PDB file of C-alpha atoms in Angstrom:
ATOM      1  CA  MET A   1      -2.520 -41.014  56.880  1.00 95.00           C
ATOM      2  CA  LYS A   2      -2.983 -38.008  59.169  1.00 98.00           C
ATOM      3  CA  ILE A   3      -0.556 -35.109  58.710  1.00 98.00           C
ATOM      4  CA  GLY A   4      -0.319 -31.987  60.868  1.00 98.00           C
ATOM      5  CA  ARG A   5       1.884 -29.127  62.001  1.00 99.00           C
ATOM      6  CA  PHE A   6       3.116 -29.108  65.578  1.00 99.00           C
ATOM      7  CA  ARG A   7       5.529 -27.629  68.098  1.00 98.00           C
ATOM      8  CA  TYR A   8       7.311 -29.809  70.635  1.00 98.00           C
ATOM      9  CA  LYS A   9       9.285 -27.797  73.168  1.00 96.00           C
ATOM     10  CA  ASN A  10      11.091 -25.335  70.851  1.00 94.00           C
ATOM     11  CA  THR A  11      10.922 -27.405  67.681  1.00 97.00           C
ATOM     12  CA  VAL A  12       8.374 -26.797  64.901  1.00 98.00           C
ATOM     13  CA  PHE A  13       7.694 -29.741  62.616  1.00 98.00           C
ATOM     14  CA  THR A  14       5.313 -31.512  60.290  1.00 98.00           C
ATOM     15  CA  GLY A  15       4.181 -34.774  61.810  1.00 98.00           C
ATOM     16  CA  ILE A  16       2.436 -38.037  60.972  1.00 97.00           C
ATOM     17  CA  VAL A  17      -0.225 -38.920  63.545  1.00 98.00           C
ATOM     18  CA  ARG A  18      -0.743 -42.526  64.620  1.00 96.00           C
ATOM     19  CA  ASP A  19      -3.072 -43.179  67.528  1.00 95.00           C
ATOM     20  CA  ASP A  20      -1.746 -41.018  70.390  1.00 96.00           C
ATOM     21  CA  MET A  21       1.718 -40.445  68.908  1.00 98.00           C
ATOM     22  CA  VAL A  22       3.133 -38.116  66.271  1.00 98.00           C
ATOM     23  CA  GLY A  23       6.245 -38.770  64.188  1.00 98.00           C
ATOM     24  CA  SER A  24       8.347 -35.814  63.029  1.00 98.00           C
ATOM     25  CA  VAL A  25       9.367 -35.568  59.364  1.00 97.00           C
ATOM     26  CA  GLY A  26      11.098 -32.227  59.890  1.00 96.00           C
ATOM     27  CA  ASP A  27      10.054 -28.636  59.336  1.00 96.00           C
ATOM     28  CA  ILE A  28       8.663 -29.117  55.831  1.00 95.00           C
ATOM     29  CA  PRO A  29       5.550 -27.050  55.049  1.00 95.00           C
ATOM     30  CA  ILE A  30       2.605 -29.259  54.146  1.00 96.00           C
ATOM     31  CA  GLU A  31       2.060 -27.233  50.965  1.00 94.00           C
ATOM     32  CA  GLU A  32       5.579 -28.194  49.857  1.00 93.00           C
ATOM     33  CA  ILE A  33       4.902 -31.861  50.560  1.00 94.00           C
ATOM     34  CA  ILE A  34       1.666 -31.681  48.587  1.00 93.00           C
ATOM     35  CA  GLU A  35       3.141 -29.774  45.644  1.00 89.00           C
ATOM     36  CA  SER A  36       6.140 -32.097  45.309  1.00 87.00           C
ATOM     37  CA  ASN A  37       3.802 -35.115  45.243  1.00 84.00           C
ATOM     38  CA  ARG A  38       5.541 -36.681  48.248  1.00 85.00           C
ATOM     39  CA  ILE A  39       2.486 -36.924  50.447  1.00 84.00           C
ATOM     40  CA  LEU A  40       2.223 -40.720  50.374  1.00 80.00           C
ATOM     41  CA  THR A  41       5.963 -41.336  50.835  1.00 88.00           C
ATOM     42  CA  ILE A  42       6.703 -38.749  53.523  1.00 91.00           C
ATOM     43  CA  GLU A  43       6.508 -41.366  56.306  1.00 90.00           C
ATOM     44  CA  SER A  44       9.982 -42.557  55.323  1.00 91.00           C
ATOM     45  CA  LEU A  45      11.393 -39.315  56.781  1.00 92.00           C
ATOM     46  CA  ILE A  46      10.123 -39.888  60.334  1.00 95.00           C
ATOM     47  CA  SER A  47      13.040 -39.274  62.698  1.00 94.00           C
ATOM     48  CA  ARG A  48      11.416 -39.378  66.152  1.00 96.00           C
ATOM     49  CA  TRP A  49       8.093 -39.983  67.888  1.00 98.00           C
ATOM     50  CA  VAL A  50       6.520 -37.901  70.651  1.00 98.00           C
ATOM     51  CA  SER A  51       3.232 -38.113  72.505  1.00 98.00           C
ATOM     52  CA  LEU A  52       0.377 -36.180  70.919  1.00 97.00           C
ATOM     53  CA  LYS A  53      -0.627 -34.823  74.330  1.00 97.00           C
ATOM     54  CA  ASP A  54       2.755 -33.096  74.642  1.00 98.00           C
ATOM     55  CA  VAL A  55       2.648 -31.086  71.406  1.00 98.00           C
ATOM     56  CA  GLU A  56       1.154 -27.716  70.519  1.00 99.00           C
ATOM     57  CA  TYR A  57      -1.008 -27.659  67.389  1.00 99.00           C
ATOM     58  CA  LEU A  58       0.021 -25.146  64.728  1.00 99.00           C
ATOM     59  CA  GLN A  59      -1.700 -23.721  61.663  1.00 98.00           C
ATOM     60  CA  LEU A  60      -2.108 -26.551  59.178  1.00 98.00           C
ATOM     61  CA  LEU A  61      -1.839 -24.610  55.902  1.00 97.00           C
ATOM     62  CA  ARG A  62      -1.401 -21.095  54.519  1.00 96.00           C
ATOM     63  CA  PRO A  63      -3.713 -21.245  51.510  1.00 97.00           C
ATOM     64  CA  ILE A  64      -4.036 -18.678  48.766  1.00 96.00           C
ATOM     65  CA  ASN A  65      -7.783 -19.332  48.627  1.00 97.00           C
ATOM     66  CA  ILE A  66     -10.388 -20.413  51.176  1.00 98.00           C
ATOM     67  CA  ILE A  67     -13.584 -20.937  49.212  1.00 98.00           C
ATOM     68  CA  CYS A  68     -16.737 -21.886  51.103  1.00 97.00           C
ATOM     69  CA  LEU A  69     -20.113 -23.150  49.973  1.00 96.00           C
ATOM     70  CA  GLY A  70     -23.230 -21.497  51.302  1.00 91.00           C
ATOM     71  CA  LEU A  71     -26.479 -23.392  51.862  1.00 91.00           C
ATOM     72  CA  ASN A  72     -25.112 -26.724  50.653  1.00 94.00           C
ATOM     73  CA  TYR A  73     -27.390 -28.649  53.029  1.00 92.00           C
ATOM     74  CA  ARG A  74     -31.095 -28.244  52.314  1.00 87.00           C
ATOM     75  CA  SER A  75     -31.988 -28.382  56.013  1.00 84.00           C
ATOM     76  CA  HIS A  76     -29.633 -25.484  56.803  1.00 87.00           C
ATOM     77  CA  ALA A  77     -31.166 -23.321  54.078  1.00 84.00           C
ATOM     78  CA  ILE A  78     -34.652 -24.066  55.390  1.00 82.00           C
ATOM     79  CA  GLU A  79     -33.803 -23.295  59.033  1.00 84.00           C
ATOM     80  CA  GLY A  80     -32.436 -19.896  58.008  1.00 78.00           C
ATOM     81  CA  ASN A  81     -35.410 -19.070  55.763  1.00 79.00           C
ATOM     82  CA  TRP A  82     -33.112 -18.939  52.751  1.00 80.00           C
ATOM     83  CA  GLN A  83     -34.042 -20.144  49.300  1.00 84.00           C
ATOM     84  CA  VAL A  84     -32.638 -23.595  48.567  1.00 87.00           C
ATOM     85  CA  PRO A  85     -30.081 -23.014  45.770  1.00 89.00           C
ATOM     86  CA  ASP A  86     -30.236 -24.797  42.428  1.00 91.00           C
ATOM     87  CA  GLU A  87     -26.522 -24.259  41.812  1.00 93.00           C
ATOM     88  CA  PRO A  88     -23.504 -23.894  44.141  1.00 94.00           C
ATOM     89  CA  ILE A  89     -23.180 -20.602  46.047  1.00 92.00           C
ATOM     90  CA  TYR A  90     -19.685 -19.503  47.025  1.00 95.00           C
ATOM     91  CA  PHE A  91     -18.045 -16.984  49.315  1.00 95.00           C
ATOM     92  CA  GLU A  92     -14.510 -16.487  50.623  1.00 96.00           C
ATOM     93  CA  LYS A  93     -12.940 -16.306  54.049  1.00 98.00           C
ATOM     94  CA  ALA A  94      -9.687 -14.436  54.606  1.00 97.00           C
ATOM     95  CA  SER A  95      -6.720 -16.750  55.124  1.00 97.00           C
ATOM     96  CA  SER A  96      -5.581 -14.461  57.960  1.00 98.00           C
ATOM     97  CA  CYS A  97      -8.456 -15.675  60.161  1.00 98.00           C
ATOM     98  CA  ILE A  98      -7.217 -19.292  60.318  1.00 99.00           C
ATOM     99  CA  ILE A  99      -6.400 -20.701  63.746  1.00 99.00           C
ATOM    100  CA  PRO A 100      -5.336 -24.245  64.682  1.00 99.00           C
ATOM    101  CA  ASN A 101      -6.838 -26.837  66.969  1.00 99.00           C
ATOM    102  CA  LYS A 102      -6.907 -25.776  70.647  1.00 99.00           C
ATOM    103  CA  SER A 103      -6.447 -22.053  69.893  1.00 99.00           C
ATOM    104  CA  PRO A 104      -9.227 -19.747  71.138  1.00 99.00           C
ATOM    105  CA  ILE A 105     -11.929 -18.172  69.018  1.00 99.00           C
ATOM    106  CA  ILE A 106     -11.876 -14.488  69.991  1.00 98.00           C
ATOM    107  CA  ILE A 107     -15.216 -12.690  69.744  1.00 98.00           C
ATOM    108  CA  PRO A 108     -14.944  -8.894  69.489  1.00 96.00           C
ATOM    109  CA  LYS A 109     -17.187  -7.033  71.898  1.00 94.00           C
ATOM    110  CA  ASN A 110     -20.569  -5.707  70.823  1.00 93.00           C
ATOM    111  CA  ILE A 111     -20.925  -7.611  67.545  1.00 94.00           C
ATOM    112  CA  GLY A 112     -24.078  -9.496  68.482  1.00 95.00           C
ATOM    113  CA  ARG A 113     -24.678 -13.164  67.838  1.00 97.00           C
ATOM    114  CA  VAL A 114     -21.826 -15.420  66.688  1.00 97.00           C
ATOM    115  CA  ASP A 115     -22.394 -18.968  65.387  1.00 98.00           C
ATOM    116  CA  PRO A 116     -19.969 -21.833  64.700  1.00 99.00           C
ATOM    117  CA  GLU A 117     -20.552 -24.109  61.696  1.00 98.00           C
ATOM    118  CA  VAL A 118     -18.926 -27.526  61.262  1.00 98.00           C
ATOM    119  CA  GLU A 119     -17.844 -28.282  57.690  1.00 98.00           C
ATOM    120  CA  LEU A 120     -15.916 -30.895  55.731  1.00 98.00           C
ATOM    121  CA  ALA A 121     -13.061 -29.137  53.930  1.00 99.00           C
ATOM    122  CA  LEU A 122     -11.012 -30.519  51.073  1.00 98.00           C
ATOM    123  CA  ILE A 123      -7.412 -29.601  50.342  1.00 98.00           C
ATOM    124  CA  ILE A 124      -6.277 -29.095  46.763  1.00 98.00           C
ATOM    125  CA  GLY A 125      -3.253 -31.177  45.770  1.00 96.00           C
ATOM    126  CA  LYS A 126      -2.151 -29.582  42.516  1.00 94.00           C
ATOM    127  CA  THR A 127      -2.874 -26.579  40.336  1.00 96.00           C
ATOM    128  CA  CYS A 128      -6.148 -27.013  38.523  1.00 95.00           C
ATOM    129  CA  ARG A 129      -8.518 -25.157  36.237  1.00 97.00           C
ATOM    130  CA  LYS A 130     -11.480 -26.385  34.194  1.00 97.00           C
ATOM    131  CA  VAL A 131     -11.533 -29.787  35.879  1.00 97.00           C
ATOM    132  CA  SER A 132     -14.355 -32.083  34.804  1.00 96.00           C
ATOM    133  CA  SER A 133     -16.573 -33.585  37.492  1.00 94.00           C
ATOM    134  CA  SER A 134     -15.457 -37.054  36.382  1.00 95.00           C
ATOM    135  CA  ASN A 135     -11.771 -36.294  37.034  1.00 95.00           C
ATOM    136  CA  VAL A 136     -11.562 -34.481  40.379  1.00 95.00           C
ATOM    137  CA  MET A 137      -9.831 -37.090  42.546  1.00 94.00           C
ATOM    138  CA  PRO A 138      -6.270 -36.511  41.240  1.00 95.00           C
ATOM    139  CA  TYR A 139      -6.579 -32.900  42.405  1.00 96.00           C
ATOM    140  CA  ILE A 140      -7.563 -33.636  46.023  1.00 97.00           C
ATOM    141  CA  ALA A 141      -4.677 -34.078  48.470  1.00 97.00           C
ATOM    142  CA  GLY A 142      -6.839 -34.684  51.506  1.00 97.00           C
ATOM    143  CA  TYR A 143      -9.536 -33.531  53.873  1.00 98.00           C
ATOM    144  CA  THR A 144      -9.817 -31.668  57.156  1.00 99.00           C
ATOM    145  CA  ILE A 145     -12.395 -29.969  59.393  1.00 99.00           C
ATOM    146  CA  LEU A 146     -13.243 -26.272  59.102  1.00 99.00           C
ATOM    147  CA  ASN A 147     -15.336 -24.300  61.595  1.00 99.00           C
ATOM    148  CA  ASP A 148     -16.964 -21.484  59.625  1.00 98.00           C
ATOM    149  CA  VAL A 149     -17.442 -19.090  62.549  1.00 98.00           C
ATOM    150  CA  THR A 150     -19.895 -16.372  61.544  1.00 97.00           C
ATOM    151  CA  ALA A 151     -20.856 -13.024  63.068  1.00 95.00           C
ATOM    152  CA  ARG A 152     -24.533 -13.725  62.423  1.00 94.00           C
ATOM    153  CA  SER A 153     -25.956 -10.362  63.466  1.00 94.00           C
ATOM    154  CA  ILE A 154     -23.516  -8.575  61.189  1.00 92.00           C
ATOM    155  CA  GLN A 155     -24.164 -11.034  58.359  1.00 90.00           C
ATOM    156  CA  LYS A 156     -27.908 -10.412  58.525  1.00 87.00           C
ATOM    157  CA  SER A 157     -27.398  -6.654  58.629  1.00 90.00           C
ATOM    158  CA  ASP A 158     -25.085  -6.798  55.618  1.00 82.00           C
ATOM    159  CA  GLN A 159     -27.504  -9.059  53.733  1.00 83.00           C
ATOM    160  CA  GLU A 160     -30.329  -6.590  54.236  1.00 87.00           C
ATOM    161  CA  LYS A 161     -28.142  -3.945  52.593  1.00 86.00           C
ATOM    162  CA  LYS A 162     -27.222  -6.427  49.822  1.00 86.00           C
ATOM    163  CA  TYR A 163     -23.594  -6.395  50.976  1.00 85.00           C
ATOM    164  CA  PRO A 164     -21.372  -9.524  50.693  1.00 87.00           C
ATOM    165  CA  TRP A 165     -20.729 -11.882  53.617  1.00 87.00           C
ATOM    166  CA  PHE A 166     -16.976 -11.294  53.784  1.00 93.00           C
ATOM    167  CA  ARG A 167     -16.919  -9.098  56.904  1.00 94.00           C
ATOM    168  CA  SER A 168     -19.040 -11.458  58.993  1.00 95.00           C
ATOM    169  CA  LYS A 169     -17.011 -14.496  57.934  1.00 96.00           C
ATOM    170  CA  SER A 170     -13.443 -13.180  58.094  1.00 96.00           C
ATOM    171  CA  MET A 171     -12.835 -11.692  61.523  1.00 97.00           C
ATOM    172  CA  ASP A 172      -9.587 -12.743  63.169  1.00 98.00           C
ATOM    173  CA  THR A 173      -9.785 -16.316  64.582  1.00 98.00           C
ATOM    174  CA  PHE A 174     -13.074 -17.032  62.753  1.00 99.00           C
ATOM    175  CA  CYS A 175     -11.647 -19.970  60.772  1.00 99.00           C
ATOM    176  CA  PRO A 176     -10.462 -22.841  62.978  1.00 99.00           C
ATOM    177  CA  ILE A 177      -9.033 -25.634  60.802  1.00 99.00           C
ATOM    178  CA  GLY A 178      -7.674 -29.016  61.862  1.00 98.00           C
ATOM    179  CA  PRO A 179      -6.694 -30.832  63.905  1.00 99.00           C
ATOM    180  CA  TRP A 180      -4.794 -32.279  60.927  1.00 99.00           C
ATOM    181  CA  MET A 181      -5.453 -33.373  57.354  1.00 98.00           C
ATOM    182  CA  ILE A 182      -6.211 -36.933  56.320  1.00 98.00           C
ATOM    183  CA  THR A 183      -4.942 -38.042  52.915  1.00 96.00           C
ATOM    184  CA  SER A 184      -7.481 -38.586  50.168  1.00 95.00           C
ATOM    185  CA  ASP A 185      -6.733 -42.306  49.845  1.00 94.00           C
ATOM    186  CA  GLU A 186      -8.400 -42.866  53.229  1.00 94.00           C
ATOM    187  CA  ILE A 187     -11.741 -41.203  52.406  1.00 93.00           C
ATOM    188  CA  ASP A 188     -14.361 -42.390  49.918  1.00 90.00           C
ATOM    189  CA  ILE A 189     -16.117 -39.226  48.729  1.00 82.00           C
ATOM    190  CA  ASN A 190     -19.236 -41.231  47.971  1.00 84.00           C
ATOM    191  CA  GLU A 191     -19.483 -42.394  51.575  1.00 86.00           C
ATOM    192  CA  GLY A 192     -21.584 -40.368  53.983  1.00 93.00           C
ATOM    193  CA  LEU A 193     -19.367 -39.363  56.908  1.00 97.00           C
ATOM    194  CA  LYS A 194     -20.942 -38.466  60.231  1.00 97.00           C
ATOM    195  CA  ILE A 195     -20.531 -34.746  60.913  1.00 98.00           C
ATOM    196  CA  GLU A 196     -21.268 -33.195  64.302  1.00 99.00           C
ATOM    197  CA  LEU A 197     -20.815 -29.979  66.286  1.00 99.00           C
ATOM    198  CA  ARG A 198     -20.997 -29.779  70.071  1.00 99.00           C
ATOM    199  CA  ILE A 199     -21.048 -26.754  72.356  1.00 99.00           C
ATOM    200  CA  ASN A 200     -19.966 -27.585  75.909  1.00 99.00           C
ATOM    201  CA  GLY A 201     -20.572 -31.245  75.117  1.00 99.00           C
ATOM    202  CA  VAL A 202     -24.147 -30.730  73.887  1.00 99.00           C
ATOM    203  CA  VAL A 203     -24.805 -31.818  70.293  1.00 99.00           C
ATOM    204  CA  LYS A 204     -26.090 -28.923  68.177  1.00 98.00           C
ATOM    205  CA  GLN A 205     -25.419 -30.134  64.626  1.00 98.00           C
ATOM    206  CA  ALA A 206     -25.550 -33.767  63.489  1.00 98.00           C
ATOM    207  CA  SER A 207     -25.789 -35.003  59.920  1.00 96.00           C
ATOM    208  CA  LYS A 208     -23.892 -36.923  57.240  1.00 96.00           C
ATOM    209  CA  THR A 209     -21.861 -35.514  54.392  1.00 96.00           C
ATOM    210  CA  ASP A 210     -23.903 -37.353  51.776  1.00 94.00           C
ATOM    211  CA  SER A 211     -26.754 -34.950  52.617  1.00 93.00           C
ATOM    212  CA  MET A 212     -24.966 -32.178  50.721  1.00 95.00           C
ATOM    213  CA  LEU A 213     -26.943 -30.692  47.832  1.00 95.00           C
ATOM    214  CA  PHE A 214     -23.828 -30.572  45.643  1.00 96.00           C
ATOM    215  CA  GLY A 215     -21.156 -33.227  45.962  1.00 95.00           C
ATOM    216  CA  ILE A 216     -17.404 -32.764  45.736  1.00 96.00           C
ATOM    217  CA  PRO A 217     -17.100 -33.502  41.976  1.00 96.00           C
ATOM    218  CA  LYS A 218     -19.715 -30.846  41.162  1.00 96.00           C
ATOM    219  CA  ILE A 219     -18.123 -28.374  43.580  1.00 97.00           C
ATOM    220  CA  ILE A 220     -14.615 -28.613  42.118  1.00 97.00           C
ATOM    221  CA  ALA A 221     -15.841 -28.565  38.518  1.00 97.00           C
ATOM    222  CA  SER A 222     -17.982 -25.502  39.210  1.00 97.00           C
ATOM    223  CA  ILE A 223     -15.232 -23.516  40.947  1.00 97.00           C
ATOM    224  CA  THR A 224     -12.473 -24.340  38.470  1.00 98.00           C
ATOM    225  CA  LYS A 225     -14.629 -23.378  35.519  1.00 96.00           C
ATOM    226  CA  TYR A 226     -13.602 -19.784  36.234  1.00 94.00           C
ATOM    227  CA  LEU A 227     -10.952 -19.885  38.964  1.00 96.00           C
ATOM    228  CA  THR A 228      -7.511 -21.487  39.213  1.00 98.00           C
ATOM    229  CA  LEU A 229      -6.880 -23.420  42.429  1.00 98.00           C
ATOM    230  CA  TYR A 230      -3.412 -24.051  43.856  1.00 97.00           C
ATOM    231  CA  PRO A 231      -1.810 -26.689  46.106  1.00 96.00           C
ATOM    232  CA  GLY A 232      -2.920 -26.105  49.678  1.00 97.00           C
ATOM    233  CA  ASP A 233      -6.075 -24.190  48.750  1.00 98.00           C
ATOM    234  CA  ILE A 234      -9.095 -25.096  50.856  1.00 99.00           C
ATOM    235  CA  ILE A 235     -12.676 -25.660  49.746  1.00 98.00           C
ATOM    236  CA  SER A 236     -15.205 -25.926  52.568  1.00 98.00           C
ATOM    237  CA  THR A 237     -18.348 -27.797  51.625  1.00 98.00           C
ATOM    238  CA  GLY A 238     -21.064 -26.221  53.769  1.00 96.00           C
ATOM    239  CA  THR A 239     -22.775 -26.899  57.080  1.00 95.00           C
ATOM    240  CA  PRO A 240     -25.895 -28.828  58.116  1.00 95.00           C
ATOM    241  CA  GLU A 241     -28.824 -27.652  60.225  1.00 94.00           C
ATOM    242  CA  GLY A 242     -28.615 -26.874  63.941  1.00 95.00           C
ATOM    243  CA  ILE A 243     -26.995 -23.438  63.986  1.00 94.00           C
ATOM    244  CA  SER A 244     -26.557 -22.226  67.578  1.00 97.00           C
ATOM    245  CA  PRO A 245     -24.766 -19.238  69.142  1.00 98.00           C
ATOM    246  CA  ILE A 246     -21.551 -19.320  71.146  1.00 98.00           C
ATOM    247  CA  ASN A 247     -20.406 -17.107  73.994  1.00 97.00           C
ATOM    248  CA  PRO A 248     -17.177 -16.491  75.915  1.00 97.00           C
ATOM    249  CA  GLY A 249     -16.429 -19.461  78.147  1.00 98.00           C
ATOM    250  CA  ASP A 250     -17.835 -22.024  75.716  1.00 99.00           C
ATOM    251  CA  VAL A 251     -15.900 -24.876  74.121  1.00 99.00           C
ATOM    252  CA  VAL A 252     -16.764 -25.823  70.531  1.00 99.00           C
ATOM    253  CA  GLU A 253     -16.007 -29.299  69.200  1.00 99.00           C
ATOM    254  CA  CYS A 254     -16.356 -30.101  65.502  1.00 99.00           C
ATOM    255  CA  GLU A 255     -16.108 -33.797  64.688  1.00 99.00           C
ATOM    256  CA  ILE A 256     -16.125 -35.627  61.361  1.00 98.00           C
ATOM    257  CA  GLU A 257     -15.938 -39.388  61.106  1.00 98.00           C
ATOM    258  CA  LYS A 258     -12.494 -40.751  60.110  1.00 97.00           C
ATOM    259  CA  ILE A 259     -10.866 -37.318  60.491  1.00 98.00           C
ATOM    260  CA  GLY A 260     -11.050 -36.388  64.167  1.00 98.00           C
ATOM    261  CA  ILE A 261     -12.117 -33.577  66.496  1.00 99.00           C
ATOM    262  CA  LEU A 262     -11.360 -29.868  66.090  1.00 99.00           C
ATOM    263  CA  SER A 263     -11.709 -28.201  69.501  1.00 99.00           C
ATOM    264  CA  ASN A 264     -11.585 -24.482  70.318  1.00 99.00           C
ATOM    265  CA  SER A 265     -12.482 -22.477  73.393  1.00 99.00           C
ATOM    266  CA  VAL A 266     -14.261 -19.121  73.098  1.00 99.00           C
ATOM    267  CA  ILE A 267     -13.054 -15.874  74.663  1.00 98.00           C
ATOM    268  CA  THR A 268     -13.633 -12.162  74.084  1.00 96.00           C
ATOM    269  CA  ASN A 269     -11.495  -9.084  73.623  1.00 86.00           C
ATOM    270  CA  ASP A 270     -10.872  -6.915  76.659  1.00 66.00           C
TER     271      ASP A 270
END
């Protein structure tokens, strides 16, 4: 089941997506649906259907934590001349930089190169800490697509000074997420999903999620060893090789098999 947040005319609602239609279940935050364990029964609340082409996409979630994996695809580490990690590497993005499907990525002037990165993101379904790798599935509500937009020139400058990545990863609009979430019962985490990023229709990144160095069970167990995760929190699992810059006027499409396409145009500040 695909669940998103939308606006139709003047009405904001959570909706269930089927083909080219979306059914409204009312203005219930997705976090509330997840936390109350109603995610698989929410379809019973559908009151009306509208065409997907007529709605505006809204921010999917307002997570407490957005935790991202760095260098979780060997090929990406190699292309950036980084050491291939032997354990998961994490960083955070600010939740304030989330934007939905179809909203523009805004690049501040004079910040140098900016790169998009397509990533499979998982959504936490209930509060968890010290979860074993053999018992992660009950804690996953679903999956979505995250574009880890990165101010690469600033990141490299900060790395040289041994500063963290936060500034380069957390500029306003640098975290497109969407277009919706798909519930965990529809994804087999052991299956390699096709993952692709296109700039102006040209494929720049293409891989499968089973090429990750560290799989989802290891990721969740590693994070929750020290950190409590809450319903609606997002864990983004890293990006494959093929990093390429974007510029104002471009359109970035991030696609993951079984989930959909996250599309954002690129503009700049005046």
